[in-house]
Structures are given as C-alpha cells and as structure tokens.
Amino acid sequence: MEYYYFYLSKLRTIFHTTMRMFYHLGRYAIFLKKVFGKPEKHSVFIKQIVREIDKLGIDSLGIVMIISAFMGAVITLQTAYNIDLPIIPKYTVGLAARDSILLEFSSTIVGLILAGKVGSNIASEIGTMRVTEQIDALEIMGINPAGYLILPKVVAFVFIIPALTVISMGVGITGGYLAGSLTGEVPGPDYIYGIQFAFQPFYIVYALIKSVVFAFIIATISAYWGYHVQGGALEVGKASTKAVVASSVQILLFNLILTQLLLA
Amino acid sequence: MIEAIDIHKSFDDKEVLKGISTKFEKGKTNLIIGQSGSGKTVLLKSLVGLHDITSGDIRYDDNSFLSMDNASKKRLRQDIGMLFQGSALFDSLTVEENVRFPLDMFTNWSLEKKRERANFCINRVKLENANHKFPSEISGGMQKRVAIARAIALNPKYLFCDEPNSGLDPRTSIVIDELIHEITKEFDMTTIVNTHDMNSVMGIGENIIFIYEGRKLWEGTKDDIFHVQNKELEDFIFASKLFKKIRENNG
Ligand SMILES: Nc1ncnc2c1ncn2[C@@H]1O[C@H](COP(=O)(O)OP(=O)(O)OP(=O)(O)O)[C@@H](O)[C@H]1O
Ligand SMILES: [Mg+2]
C-alpha cells in the first residue's frame, strides 16, 4: 500500500513536469510567432540589427578568443602527453587537436559559453524592460514589442555567430601550435602537417550549421524567459539563470541531434 | 469619451475587477481613486487593452474596442498616450530620443521636423537642459515630465496616467498634477488618472470614481466627495490625519 502511494506521487510529479514542459513549448511557439511578425519600420530595424551585432557579437569577441587560445593549447598538450608511444607520429597531435576544435570546441563549447554571456544579457535586458513597463509602453504605442526588441537580436546573433566560430577555430588552432612548439612537445612543422592531414572541409560546414542553430536557441530562449518575467528585480535575476540553464540544455540536446543528422 | 461597460477581469481564478461601468469625459481629468490593491492599475491596463478583459466592453467615442480589427486597434493606439507608474522611459535612449521615439516609429517626417516637435513637447513640460541626458541621469520628477512629453508627442486624444505622482514629494506632485490638467484642457483630451493621493483629488478631480475591491462604489466630483455617506470611501479619504482634522474643524 505504501509503495502504491509512493509511485502515485512520483507519477504525479512526472505528469506535472510534462504538463509544464508542454505549457512552455506552447507559449514559446506563440512567442516565436510574435517575434517573427512583420517589423515595424525597415530603417529602424536595420539600425537595431547593427547595434545588436556590436553588442552581442563584437563584445563577445574577447572572451571567445581568450578561451579558444587556452583551450587549443590545452587540447594539444593533453593529446601530446597521452600519445607518448614512439610509433605514433607527432603530427597526429595536430590532427587530433584540429578535429576536436572543429567538431566540438568552436561550436558546442563556445555555444555554451555564449549561452552564459549573451543569454543572461538578453534575458536580463528584456526582463528589466518588462518589469519597468517599458514593454507595455511599446505595446501601448501600437508596436509589437516582441518583434521590435527581439527580432533584431536573433537576426544579429545568428548572423554574427559564424564569424565568431571561424575566429575561435583559427585562434584555437594557433593556440595549439604555440603551446606545442613552445613546450617542444609538438614541433611546429609536425603540427602544421597534422592540421592539414586528411582535412575534411565539411567539418567546418558542420560546425557553422551547429553554431547558427545554437545562436537561434540562445537568443530566442533567453528572450522568452526575459519577456515572460513577472514581478521585480529578483525575478529578472531568476529568469536570467533559467535562460542560461535552458539554453545550455537545449544546446546539448541539439548537438546530439545535429551530430546524428549531419555526421552519421 | 471613453465608456466602460460592465468590465470583469480575472487572473486565473482570482477576480480583480467585478463589473465596472462608467464614463470618462472628454476635456476633463477623470480620476480613479482607491486603495493599493483595489484594482486601479488593472482597470487602466484593461481600458487600453494591455489586459484582455474577461467580459464587458470598452467604447472609445462609441467604437467598441473589443470588436475592432487589428488595424483599427493599431490606429487607435496612436491616439493613446500613457504614463506608467514607474515612468517606463527607454533607458538606452536619451531624453530627446525618448520623446522622439513615437515620431520615429509612426511618422515619415524629416529629422528636423521630428526634433522640432520633440522639443516643443519637452518645453511644454518645462524641462530644461536635459535633452541629451539618459533617464538614469535625471530625477524622478524629471522622468515623469519626460514621460508626459513622450505621451503627448503624437497629439493623442486619450491620456492615461497610472499614479503620476507616486514617489514624488508633495510639491512636485502638485506641479505634475497641474501639468496633466493643463495639457488636458489645452489639447481637449480625455484624461484618466489613477491615484490614491487626496491632494490630487482636491487639486484636479473633475470627475472621480472610487474603486473598492474591484467594484465602483461611488462616482462624483471633488465638491461632493466630502458629503458622501459611505464607510469605505470615508475610510479612504480620512485615512490622512490632515483631512480628519479639516473635517473636525468644519464640524
Ligand atoms: N498580472 C497579474 N496577475 C495576477 N494578479 C494580478 C496581476 N496584476 C494585478 N493583479 C492583482 O490584482 C489586484 C489589483 O492590483 P492593481 O495593481 O490593480 O492595484 P492598484 O489599485 O493599482 O494598487 P497600487 O495603488 O498599489 O498601484 C492585486 O491584488 C494584484 O495582486
Ligand atoms: Mg497601481
């Protein structure tokens, strides 16, 4: 009998969680429809996109470059230390570092980092505008606030992220080269030979496709949480956390799906 | 004129507005008074369509708001100016850009003409040397003025103000109240003001409705508000010691 109640309560929790998931999915779909409504005025729209590219893209350049350089270096050294067998040629390290960076690091890991930076930025900005009634003020003027505020962010971020990804690849591989040659673990020429060996250009396309999807996920999910804040500053903070967690989880999920679709 | 016809509004299963009918007249400052939590903001936001009402109707000069299509709603919105409880200025824009914002969005005027109109509105609310400041750099009273200037930029027919003097000192409150009153007369607007400030009631209350727990309990002018025999309204008015004293002195 006790077991019966135990499982019943578990079932109820599962049921509620599932219902909440559908609730958010439905509301997210309605939200997207609003975001992709017709923009108010094209001249204003273009101006906003330029501003957002600066704010979301250029401002993220620093962190992307620093992290890429260090990760490229660490990946290279770890690979070098791990394949210590003399029969395995040194250039394999370059090859392995290249593939890790192209396949996973510059798209997925950079995506997760940007979910933290850009996601919390978007969620708190939109959330603050919600609780200070700036969104109501737009609505009362007859402007579609979701479209006006969020579409430029989505477009700008999706547009700029391929550039960030390519930069991250370049910096990461360079970081690996420097680490390898400065420590003497992987001589420069070996590394260069390695990164050219059996190179698959499709890996870059694959990473870019992933990054574009991740940018869409980060921008829309974070904006969704910001847009639906109710309350005050405390709730804006919570929404910002939820935005980061939710977009990170979705990035991991879509990473799996896209890998299966594109590489299998 | 704006007419509310038996407005009900519930959030989930909580009924906040329980059937409110009234008329807000043109060229007058219409006041909605009531305690905190009585439903003033919800009523105001329902009137302008920021909340979808559960039942009832709202008529703007005899046009039913609920049966309007989206295009007419959008046109109507441009005739509405609104002042929010916390000013709701766009904090990434300067004062002048805030006031110019509706013009940027809804006119095809040249920049020069838009700036001229923005400056006219900024001068009208008696703001000086603030054009290029950001909202975070000016005082609460100045923010209210900017919000008024923004609200009147497109020459609206209807002006809604949610507690225009919350967070202001008594003198600044009076200045803002009077500004709203003057503008209402000058541009012959239908103005609706939410307040729980008895000073505003005595200052600019031409047509007053009293809301209590989502119901309209009384409607009248500032001249008859002291003669009403209604417990809830008396509790509201004489919550202030000052007004209590005045009553005692008058016998
Ligand atoms: N979005 C909402 N969801 C649920 N309940 C709400 C919502 N907005 C307002 N309420 C409830 O409606 C009631 C009336 O709130 P309202 O903001 O209209 O009060 P008010 O008269 O404007 O008070 P104040 O003078 O403090 O501004 C409150 O009990 C509030 O909790
Ligand atoms: Mg209120």
Coordinates of C-alpha atoms and ligand atoms in Angstrom, one line a residue:
Chain A
M1 CA 0.0 0.0 0.0
E2 CA 2.8 2.4 0.9
Y3 CA 4.6 1.6 -2.3
Y4 CA 1.4 2.3 -4.1
Y5 CA 1.2 5.9 -2.7
F6 CA 4.9 6.4 -3.4
Y7 CA 4.6 5.5 -7.0
L8 CA 1.4 7.6 -7.3
S9 CA 3.2 10.7 -6.1
K10 CA 6.1 10.0 -8.4
L11 CA 3.7 9.6 -11.3
R12 CA 2.0 12.9 -10.3
T13 CA 5.4 14.7 -10.3
I14 CA 6.2 13.3 -13.8
F15 CA 2.8 14.3 -15.0
H16 CA 3.1 17.9 -13.7
T17 CA 6.6 18.2 -15.1
T18 CA 5.4 17.0 -18.5
M19 CA 2.5 19.4 -18.5
R20 CA 4.8 22.3 -17.6
M21 CA 7.0 21.4 -20.5
F22 CA 4.1 21.4 -22.9
Y23 CA 3.0 24.7 -21.4
H24 CA 6.3 26.3 -22.0
L25 CA 6.6 24.8 -25.5
G26 CA 3.2 26.2 -26.5
R27 CA 4.0 29.6 -25.0
Y28 CA 7.4 29.5 -26.7
A29 CA 5.7 28.8 -30.1
I30 CA 3.3 31.7 -29.6
F31 CA 6.2 33.9 -28.6
L32 CA 8.1 33.0 -31.7
K33 CA 5.2 33.9 -33.9
K34 CA 5.1 37.3 -32.3
V35 CA 8.9 37.7 -32.7
F36 CA 8.7 36.9 -36.4
G37 CA 5.8 39.3 -37.1
K38 CA 6.4 42.0 -39.6
P39 CA 9.0 44.5 -38.4
E40 CA 7.6 48.0 -37.8
K41 CA 9.8 50.1 -39.9
H42 CA 12.7 48.9 -42.0
S43 CA 15.0 51.8 -41.4
V44 CA 14.7 51.3 -37.7
F45 CA 15.0 47.6 -38.0
I46 CA 18.3 47.8 -39.8
K47 CA 19.7 50.3 -37.4
Q48 CA 18.9 48.0 -34.5
I49 CA 20.5 45.0 -36.1
V50 CA 23.7 46.9 -36.5
R51 CA 23.6 47.9 -32.8
E52 CA 22.9 44.3 -31.7
I53 CA 25.8 42.9 -33.8
D54 CA 28.0 45.3 -32.0
K55 CA 26.5 44.5 -28.6
L56 CA 26.1 40.7 -28.9
G57 CA 28.9 39.9 -31.4
I58 CA 31.8 42.3 -31.1
D59 CA 31.5 42.4 -27.3
S60 CA 31.8 38.6 -27.2
L61 CA 34.9 38.5 -29.3
G62 CA 37.3 38.9 -26.4
I63 CA 36.0 36.1 -24.3
V64 CA 35.8 33.8 -27.3
M65 CA 39.4 34.5 -28.3
I66 CA 40.8 34.1 -24.8
I67 CA 39.0 30.8 -24.2
S68 CA 39.8 29.5 -27.7
A69 CA 43.5 30.2 -27.3
F70 CA 43.8 28.4 -23.9
M71 CA 41.6 25.5 -24.9
G72 CA 43.5 25.0 -28.1
A73 CA 46.7 25.0 -26.1
V74 CA 45.4 22.5 -23.5
I75 CA 43.9 20.2 -26.1
T76 CA 47.2 20.0 -27.9
L77 CA 49.3 19.4 -24.8
Q78 CA 46.9 16.8 -23.3
T79 CA 46.9 14.9 -26.6
A80 CA 50.6 15.1 -26.8
Y81 CA 51.1 13.8 -23.3
N82 CA 48.6 11.0 -23.9
I83 CA 50.1 9.6 -27.0
D84 CA 53.6 9.0 -25.9
L85 CA 54.2 6.0 -28.0
P86 CA 57.2 6.5 -30.4
I87 CA 55.4 4.6 -33.2
I88 CA 52.6 7.2 -33.3
P89 CA 53.9 10.2 -35.3
K90 CA 53.8 13.6 -33.7
Y91 CA 51.7 15.1 -36.4
T92 CA 48.7 13.1 -35.1
V93 CA 48.6 15.6 -32.3
G94 CA 47.9 18.4 -34.7
L95 CA 45.3 16.3 -36.5
A96 CA 43.5 15.4 -33.2
A97 CA 43.6 19.0 -31.9
R98 CA 42.2 20.2 -35.2
D99 CA 39.3 17.8 -35.2
S100 CA 38.4 18.4 -31.6
I101 CA 38.4 22.1 -32.2
L102 CA 36.4 22.0 -35.4
L103 CA 33.9 19.3 -34.4
E104 CA 33.2 20.2 -30.8
F105 CA 35.0 23.1 -29.3
S106 CA 34.4 26.0 -31.6
S107 CA 30.7 25.3 -31.9
T108 CA 29.4 23.5 -28.8
I109 CA 31.7 24.7 -26.1
V110 CA 31.7 28.3 -27.5
G111 CA 27.9 28.0 -27.8
L112 CA 27.7 27.1 -24.1
I113 CA 29.9 29.9 -23.1
L114 CA 27.9 32.3 -25.2
A115 CA 24.7 30.9 -23.6
G116 CA 26.1 32.2 -20.3
K117 CA 27.2 35.6 -21.6
V118 CA 24.8 36.5 -24.3
G119 CA 21.8 34.5 -22.9
S120 CA 22.0 36.2 -19.5
N121 CA 22.5 39.6 -21.2
I122 CA 19.4 39.2 -23.4
A123 CA 17.2 37.7 -20.6
S124 CA 18.1 40.4 -18.1
E125 CA 17.7 43.3 -20.6
I126 CA 14.3 42.1 -21.8
G127 CA 13.2 41.1 -18.3
T128 CA 14.1 44.6 -16.9
M129 CA 12.2 46.2 -19.7
R130 CA 9.2 44.0 -18.8
V131 CA 9.2 44.8 -15.1
T132 CA 9.8 48.5 -15.6
E133 CA 6.8 48.6 -18.0
Q134 CA 8.9 49.6 -21.0
I135 CA 7.4 46.7 -22.9
D136 CA 3.9 47.9 -22.0
A137 CA 4.9 51.3 -23.2
L138 CA 5.8 49.9 -26.6
E139 CA 2.7 47.9 -26.8
I140 CA 0.5 50.9 -26.0
M141 CA 2.1 52.8 -28.8
G142 CA 0.9 50.1 -31.1
I143 CA 4.3 48.5 -31.6
N144 CA 4.8 44.7 -31.4
P145 CA 7.3 44.6 -28.6
A146 CA 8.5 41.1 -29.2
G147 CA 9.2 41.8 -32.9
Y148 CA 10.7 45.2 -32.2
L149 CA 13.0 44.2 -29.4
I150 CA 13.8 40.6 -30.1
L151 CA 13.9 40.0 -33.8
P152 CA 17.0 42.3 -34.3
K153 CA 18.8 40.3 -31.5
V154 CA 18.0 37.0 -33.1
V155 CA 19.0 38.1 -36.6
A156 CA 22.1 39.8 -35.4
F157 CA 23.3 36.9 -33.3
V158 CA 22.6 34.3 -36.0
F159 CA 24.4 36.4 -38.5
I160 CA 27.5 37.1 -36.4
I161 CA 28.0 33.7 -34.8
P162 CA 29.6 32.0 -37.9
A163 CA 32.2 34.7 -37.7
L164 CA 32.8 34.1 -34.0
T165 CA 33.1 30.3 -34.7
V166 CA 35.6 30.7 -37.5
I167 CA 37.7 33.1 -35.4
S168 CA 37.5 30.6 -32.5
M169 CA 38.8 27.9 -34.8
G170 CA 41.7 30.0 -36.0
V171 CA 42.7 31.2 -32.6
G172 CA 42.3 27.7 -31.1
I173 CA 44.5 26.0 -33.7
T174 CA 47.0 28.8 -33.3
G175 CA 47.0 28.4 -29.5
G176 CA 47.7 24.7 -30.0
Y177 CA 50.6 25.5 -32.4
L178 CA 52.1 27.9 -29.9
A179 CA 51.8 25.6 -26.9
G180 CA 53.1 22.6 -28.9
S181 CA 56.2 24.4 -30.2
L182 CA 57.0 26.5 -27.1
T183 CA 57.0 23.4 -24.9
G184 CA 58.8 21.4 -27.5
E185 CA 56.1 18.7 -27.2
V186 CA 55.0 19.0 -30.8
P187 CA 57.4 20.6 -33.2
G188 CA 55.9 23.3 -35.4
P189 CA 56.2 21.6 -38.8
D190 CA 54.7 18.4 -37.4
Y191 CA 51.7 20.3 -36.1
I192 CA 51.2 22.1 -39.4
Y193 CA 51.4 18.9 -41.3
G194 CA 48.9 17.3 -38.9
I195 CA 46.3 20.0 -39.2
Q196 CA 46.4 19.6 -43.0
F197 CA 46.4 15.8 -42.9
A198 CA 43.1 14.2 -44.1
F199 CA 41.3 17.5 -43.7
Q200 CA 37.6 17.4 -44.2
P201 CA 36.2 20.8 -45.2
F202 CA 32.7 19.5 -44.3
Y203 CA 33.7 19.7 -40.6
I204 CA 33.7 23.5 -40.9
V205 CA 30.3 23.5 -42.5
Y206 CA 29.1 21.2 -39.8
A207 CA 30.4 23.5 -37.1
L208 CA 28.8 26.5 -38.7
I209 CA 25.4 24.9 -39.1
K210 CA 25.6 23.9 -35.4
S211 CA 26.6 27.4 -34.3
V212 CA 23.8 29.0 -36.2
V213 CA 21.3 26.7 -34.6
F214 CA 22.8 27.4 -31.2
A215 CA 22.6 31.1 -31.7
F216 CA 18.9 30.8 -32.5
I217 CA 18.4 28.7 -29.4
I218 CA 20.3 31.1 -27.2
A219 CA 18.7 34.3 -28.5
T220 CA 15.1 33.0 -28.6
I221 CA 15.1 31.0 -25.3
S222 CA 16.7 33.8 -23.3
A223 CA 14.4 36.4 -24.8
Y224 CA 11.5 34.1 -24.0
W225 CA 12.4 33.9 -20.3
G226 CA 13.0 37.7 -20.1
Y227 CA 9.8 38.5 -21.9
H228 CA 7.6 36.5 -19.5
V229 CA 9.1 37.8 -16.3
Q230 CA 6.5 38.9 -13.7
G231 CA 7.5 40.8 -10.6
G232 CA 10.6 42.7 -9.9
A233 CA 14.4 42.7 -9.9
L234 CA 14.5 39.3 -8.1
E235 CA 12.5 37.6 -10.8
V236 CA 14.7 39.2 -13.5
G237 CA 17.7 37.5 -11.9
K238 CA 15.9 34.2 -11.7
A239 CA 14.8 34.5 -15.4
S240 CA 18.3 35.1 -16.4
T241 CA 19.5 32.0 -14.6
K242 CA 16.7 29.9 -16.2
A243 CA 17.6 31.3 -19.6
V244 CA 21.2 30.2 -19.3
V245 CA 20.3 26.7 -17.9
A246 CA 17.5 26.2 -20.5
S247 CA 19.6 27.3 -23.5
S248 CA 22.6 25.2 -22.3
V249 CA 20.4 22.1 -22.0
Q250 CA 18.9 22.7 -25.5
I251 CA 22.3 23.2 -27.0
L252 CA 23.5 19.9 -25.7
L253 CA 20.3 18.2 -26.9
F254 CA 20.6 19.8 -30.4
N255 CA 24.2 19.0 -30.5
L256 CA 23.3 15.3 -30.3
I257 CA 20.5 15.6 -32.8
L258 CA 22.6 17.6 -35.3
T259 CA 25.6 15.3 -35.0
Q260 CA 23.4 12.3 -35.7
L261 CA 21.8 14.1 -38.7
L262 CA 24.9 15.6 -40.2
L263 CA 27.7 13.1 -39.5
A264 CA 26.0 9.7 -39.3
Chain B
M1 CA -15.2 60.0 -24.3
I2 CA -14.4 56.5 -23.1
E3 CA -17.0 54.2 -21.7
A4 CA -16.5 51.1 -19.6
I5 CA -19.4 48.7 -19.7
D6 CA -19.6 46.1 -17.0
I7 CA -15.9 45.2 -17.1
H8 CA -14.9 42.0 -15.4
K9 CA -11.3 40.8 -15.2
S10 CA -9.9 37.7 -13.6
F11 CA -6.4 36.3 -13.4
D12 CA -6.7 32.5 -13.3
D13 CA -9.5 32.1 -10.8
K14 CA -8.9 35.4 -9.0
E15 CA -11.4 38.1 -9.9
V16 CA -9.8 41.5 -9.7
L17 CA -12.5 43.7 -11.5
K18 CA -16.0 42.7 -10.6
G19 CA -18.2 44.6 -13.0
I20 CA -17.2 48.2 -13.5
S21 CA -19.3 50.6 -15.6
T22 CA -18.6 54.3 -16.0
K23 CA -18.0 57.1 -18.4
F24 CA -14.8 59.1 -18.7
E25 CA -15.5 62.5 -20.2
K26 CA -13.6 64.5 -22.9
G27 CA -11.7 67.6 -21.9
K28 CA -11.7 66.6 -18.2
T29 CA -9.3 64.9 -15.9
N30 CA -11.1 61.8 -14.8
L31 CA -9.8 60.3 -11.6
I32 CA -9.8 56.7 -10.5
I33 CA -9.2 56.5 -6.8
G34 CA -8.9 53.6 -4.4
Q35 CA -6.5 51.8 -2.0
S36 CA -3.4 50.0 -3.0
G37 CA -4.5 46.7 -4.5
S38 CA -8.1 47.8 -5.3
G39 CA -7.6 47.2 -9.0
K40 CA -6.8 50.7 -10.4
T41 CA -3.8 49.6 -12.5
V42 CA -5.6 46.5 -13.7
L43 CA -8.6 48.7 -14.7
L44 CA -6.4 51.2 -16.5
K45 CA -4.5 48.5 -18.4
S46 CA -7.8 46.8 -19.3
L47 CA -9.1 50.0 -20.7
V48 CA -6.1 50.4 -23.0
G49 CA -6.0 46.7 -23.9
L50 CA -2.8 45.7 -22.1
H51 CA -5.0 43.2 -20.3
D52 CA -7.7 41.2 -22.1
I53 CA -10.9 41.6 -20.1
T54 CA -12.9 38.6 -19.2
S55 CA -16.2 40.1 -20.1
G56 CA -17.8 43.5 -20.8
D57 CA -16.9 46.2 -23.3
I58 CA -14.9 49.3 -23.7
R59 CA -16.0 52.1 -26.1
Y60 CA -13.8 54.8 -27.4
D61 CA -16.0 57.6 -28.8
D62 CA -18.7 55.0 -29.5
N63 CA -16.4 52.5 -31.2
S64 CA -16.3 49.2 -29.4
F65 CA -12.6 48.3 -28.6
L66 CA -13.3 44.6 -28.5
S67 CA -14.8 44.3 -31.9
M68 CA -12.1 46.3 -33.6
D69 CA -9.8 44.5 -36.0
N70 CA -6.0 44.7 -35.5
A71 CA -5.5 47.6 -38.0
S72 CA -8.1 49.8 -36.3
K73 CA -6.7 48.9 -32.9
K74 CA -3.3 49.9 -34.1
R75 CA -4.7 53.2 -35.3
L76 CA -6.4 53.8 -32.0
R77 CA -3.2 53.1 -30.2
Q78 CA -1.6 56.1 -31.8
D79 CA -4.3 58.3 -30.3
I80 CA -3.5 57.0 -26.9
G81 CA -0.8 58.4 -24.6
M82 CA 0.1 56.6 -21.4
L83 CA 2.1 57.5 -18.4
F84 CA 3.2 54.5 -16.4
Q85 CA 3.6 54.1 -12.6
G86 CA 7.4 54.0 -13.0
S87 CA 7.7 56.3 -16.0
A88 CA 8.8 53.4 -18.3
L89 CA 11.3 55.5 -20.2
F90 CA 13.5 53.6 -22.6
D91 CA 16.8 53.6 -20.7
S92 CA 19.0 53.1 -23.7
L93 CA 17.7 56.3 -25.2
T94 CA 18.3 60.0 -24.3
V95 CA 15.5 62.2 -23.2
E96 CA 15.1 63.7 -26.6
E97 CA 15.2 60.3 -28.3
N98 CA 12.6 59.0 -25.9
V99 CA 10.2 61.8 -26.8
R100 CA 11.1 61.5 -30.5
F101 CA 10.5 57.7 -30.4
P102 CA 6.8 57.6 -31.3
L103 CA 7.6 60.1 -34.1
D104 CA 10.4 57.9 -35.4
M105 CA 8.1 54.9 -35.4
F106 CA 4.9 56.4 -36.8
T107 CA 5.7 59.4 -38.9
N108 CA 7.8 59.9 -42.1
W109 CA 8.8 63.4 -41.0
S110 CA 12.3 64.7 -41.6
L111 CA 14.7 64.5 -38.6
E112 CA 14.5 68.3 -38.3
K113 CA 10.7 68.3 -38.0
K114 CA 10.7 65.4 -35.5
R115 CA 13.3 67.2 -33.4
E116 CA 11.2 70.4 -33.5
R117 CA 8.1 68.5 -32.3
A118 CA 10.1 66.7 -29.6
N119 CA 11.5 70.0 -28.4
F120 CA 8.1 71.5 -28.4
C121 CA 6.8 68.7 -26.1
I122 CA 9.9 68.9 -23.9
N123 CA 9.5 72.7 -23.5
R124 CA 5.8 72.2 -22.8
V125 CA 6.6 70.1 -19.8
K126 CA 9.1 72.7 -18.7
L127 CA 12.2 70.6 -18.9
E128 CA 15.4 72.4 -19.5
N129 CA 18.9 71.3 -20.4
A130 CA 18.1 67.6 -20.3
N131 CA 17.8 66.7 -24.0
H132 CA 20.9 64.7 -24.1
K133 CA 20.8 63.1 -20.7
F134 CA 19.8 59.5 -20.1
P135 CA 16.8 58.6 -17.9
S136 CA 19.1 57.3 -15.2
E137 CA 20.8 60.7 -15.0
I138 CA 17.7 62.7 -14.2
S139 CA 15.4 62.9 -11.1
G140 CA 12.1 61.0 -10.7
G141 CA 10.1 64.2 -11.2
M142 CA 12.0 65.0 -14.4
Q143 CA 11.4 61.4 -15.6
K144 CA 7.7 61.9 -15.1
R145 CA 7.9 65.1 -17.2
V146 CA 9.8 63.3 -20.0
A147 CA 7.1 60.5 -19.9
I148 CA 4.4 63.1 -20.3
A149 CA 6.3 64.7 -23.1
R150 CA 6.6 61.3 -24.8
A151 CA 2.9 60.6 -24.2
I152 CA 1.8 63.8 -25.9
A153 CA 4.3 63.6 -28.8
L154 CA 1.7 62.3 -31.3
N155 CA -1.0 64.6 -30.1
P156 CA -3.2 61.9 -28.5
K157 CA -6.9 62.1 -27.9
Y158 CA -6.7 60.0 -24.8
L159 CA -4.2 60.2 -22.0
F160 CA -3.9 57.6 -19.3
C161 CA -1.8 58.2 -16.2
D162 CA -1.1 55.5 -13.7
E163 CA -0.2 57.2 -10.4
P164 CA 1.6 60.1 -12.0
N165 CA 2.9 61.3 -8.6
S166 CA 4.0 58.1 -6.9
G167 CA 7.4 58.6 -5.5
L168 CA 7.4 62.4 -5.8
D169 CA 7.4 65.0 -3.0
P170 CA 4.2 66.8 -2.4
R171 CA 5.2 70.0 -4.2
T172 CA 6.5 68.2 -7.3
S173 CA 3.3 66.1 -7.2
I174 CA 1.2 69.2 -7.5
V175 CA 3.3 70.5 -10.4
I176 CA 2.9 67.2 -12.3
D177 CA -0.9 67.1 -11.5
E178 CA -1.4 70.6 -12.8
L179 CA 0.7 69.9 -15.8
I180 CA -1.6 67.0 -16.7
H181 CA -4.6 69.1 -16.0
E182 CA -3.5 72.0 -18.2
I183 CA -2.5 69.7 -21.0
T184 CA -5.9 68.0 -20.9
K185 CA -7.6 71.4 -21.3
E186 CA -5.1 72.7 -23.9
F187 CA -5.5 69.7 -26.2
D188 CA -9.0 68.8 -25.2
M189 CA -8.1 65.2 -24.3
T190 CA -10.0 62.5 -22.4
T191 CA -7.6 62.0 -19.5
I192 CA -7.8 59.3 -16.9
V193 CA -5.6 59.4 -13.9
N194 CA -5.1 56.7 -11.2
T195 CA -4.3 58.0 -7.8
H196 CA -4.5 57.3 -4.1
D197 CA -3.4 60.8 -3.3
M198 CA -6.2 63.0 -1.8
N199 CA -4.2 66.1 -2.7
S200 CA -4.6 65.2 -6.4
V201 CA -8.3 64.6 -5.8
M202 CA -8.8 68.0 -4.4
G203 CA -6.5 69.6 -6.9
I204 CA -7.6 68.2 -10.3
G205 CA -10.5 65.8 -9.6
E206 CA -13.3 66.9 -12.0
N207 CA -14.9 63.5 -12.3
I208 CA -14.0 60.9 -9.8
I209 CA -14.7 57.2 -9.4
F210 CA -13.9 55.3 -6.3
I211 CA -12.9 51.7 -6.6
Y212 CA -13.1 49.3 -3.7
E213 CA -12.1 45.6 -4.1
G214 CA -12.8 45.7 -7.9
R215 CA -16.1 47.4 -7.6
K216 CA -17.1 51.0 -8.3
L217 CA -18.6 52.2 -5.0
W218 CA -19.0 55.9 -5.8
E219 CA -18.8 58.4 -8.6
G220 CA -18.9 62.2 -8.4
T221 CA -16.9 65.4 -8.2
K222 CA -14.4 66.8 -5.7
D223 CA -17.1 69.1 -4.4
D224 CA -19.4 66.4 -3.2
I225 CA -16.8 63.8 -2.1
F226 CA -16.8 65.1 1.5
H227 CA -20.6 64.8 1.8
V228 CA -20.8 61.1 0.9
Q229 CA -22.1 58.7 3.4
N230 CA -20.2 55.6 2.5
K231 CA -18.0 53.8 5.0
E232 CA -15.3 52.6 2.6
L233 CA -15.0 56.0 0.9
E234 CA -14.8 57.8 4.2
D235 CA -12.1 55.4 5.4
F236 CA -10.2 56.1 2.3
I237 CA -10.5 59.9 2.5
F238 CA -9.9 60.3 6.2
A239 CA -7.1 57.9 6.4
S240 CA -5.0 61.0 6.3
K241 CA -4.8 62.9 9.6
L242 CA -4.9 66.2 7.8
F243 CA -8.3 65.6 6.2
K244 CA -9.5 64.2 9.5
K245 CA -8.6 67.5 11.2
I246 CA -10.2 69.5 8.4
R247 CA -13.4 67.6 9.0
E248 CA -13.3 68.1 12.7
N249 CA -12.8 71.8 12.4
N250 CA -15.6 72.1 9.9
G251 CA -17.8 70.3 12.4
Ligands
LIG1 N1 -0.8 40.1 -13.8 C1 -1.5 39.8 -12.7 N2 -1.7 38.5 -12.4 C2 -2.4 38.2 -11.2 N3 -2.9 39.1 -10.4 C3 -2.7 40.4 -10.7 C4 -2.0 40.8 -11.8 N4 -1.9 42.2 -11.8 C5 -2.6 42.6 -10.7 N5 -3.0 41.5 -10.0 C6 -3.8 41.6 -8.7 O1 -4.8 42.5 -8.9 C7 -5.1 43.2 -7.7 C8 -5.1 44.7 -8.0 O2 -3.9 45.2 -8.4 P1 -3.6 46.6 -9.0 O3 -2.2 46.6 -9.4 O4 -4.6 47.0 -10.0 O5 -3.8 47.5 -7.7 P2 -3.7 49.1 -7.6 O6 -5.0 49.5 -7.2 O7 -3.1 49.7 -8.9 O8 -2.7 49.3 -6.4 P3 -1.5 50.4 -6.3 O9 -2.1 51.6 -5.8 O10 -0.6 49.7 -5.2 O11 -0.8 50.5 -7.6 C9 -3.9 42.9 -6.8 O12 -4.4 42.0 -5.8 C10 -2.9 42.1 -7.6 O13 -2.3 41.1 -6.9
MG2 MG -1.3 50.6 -9.4

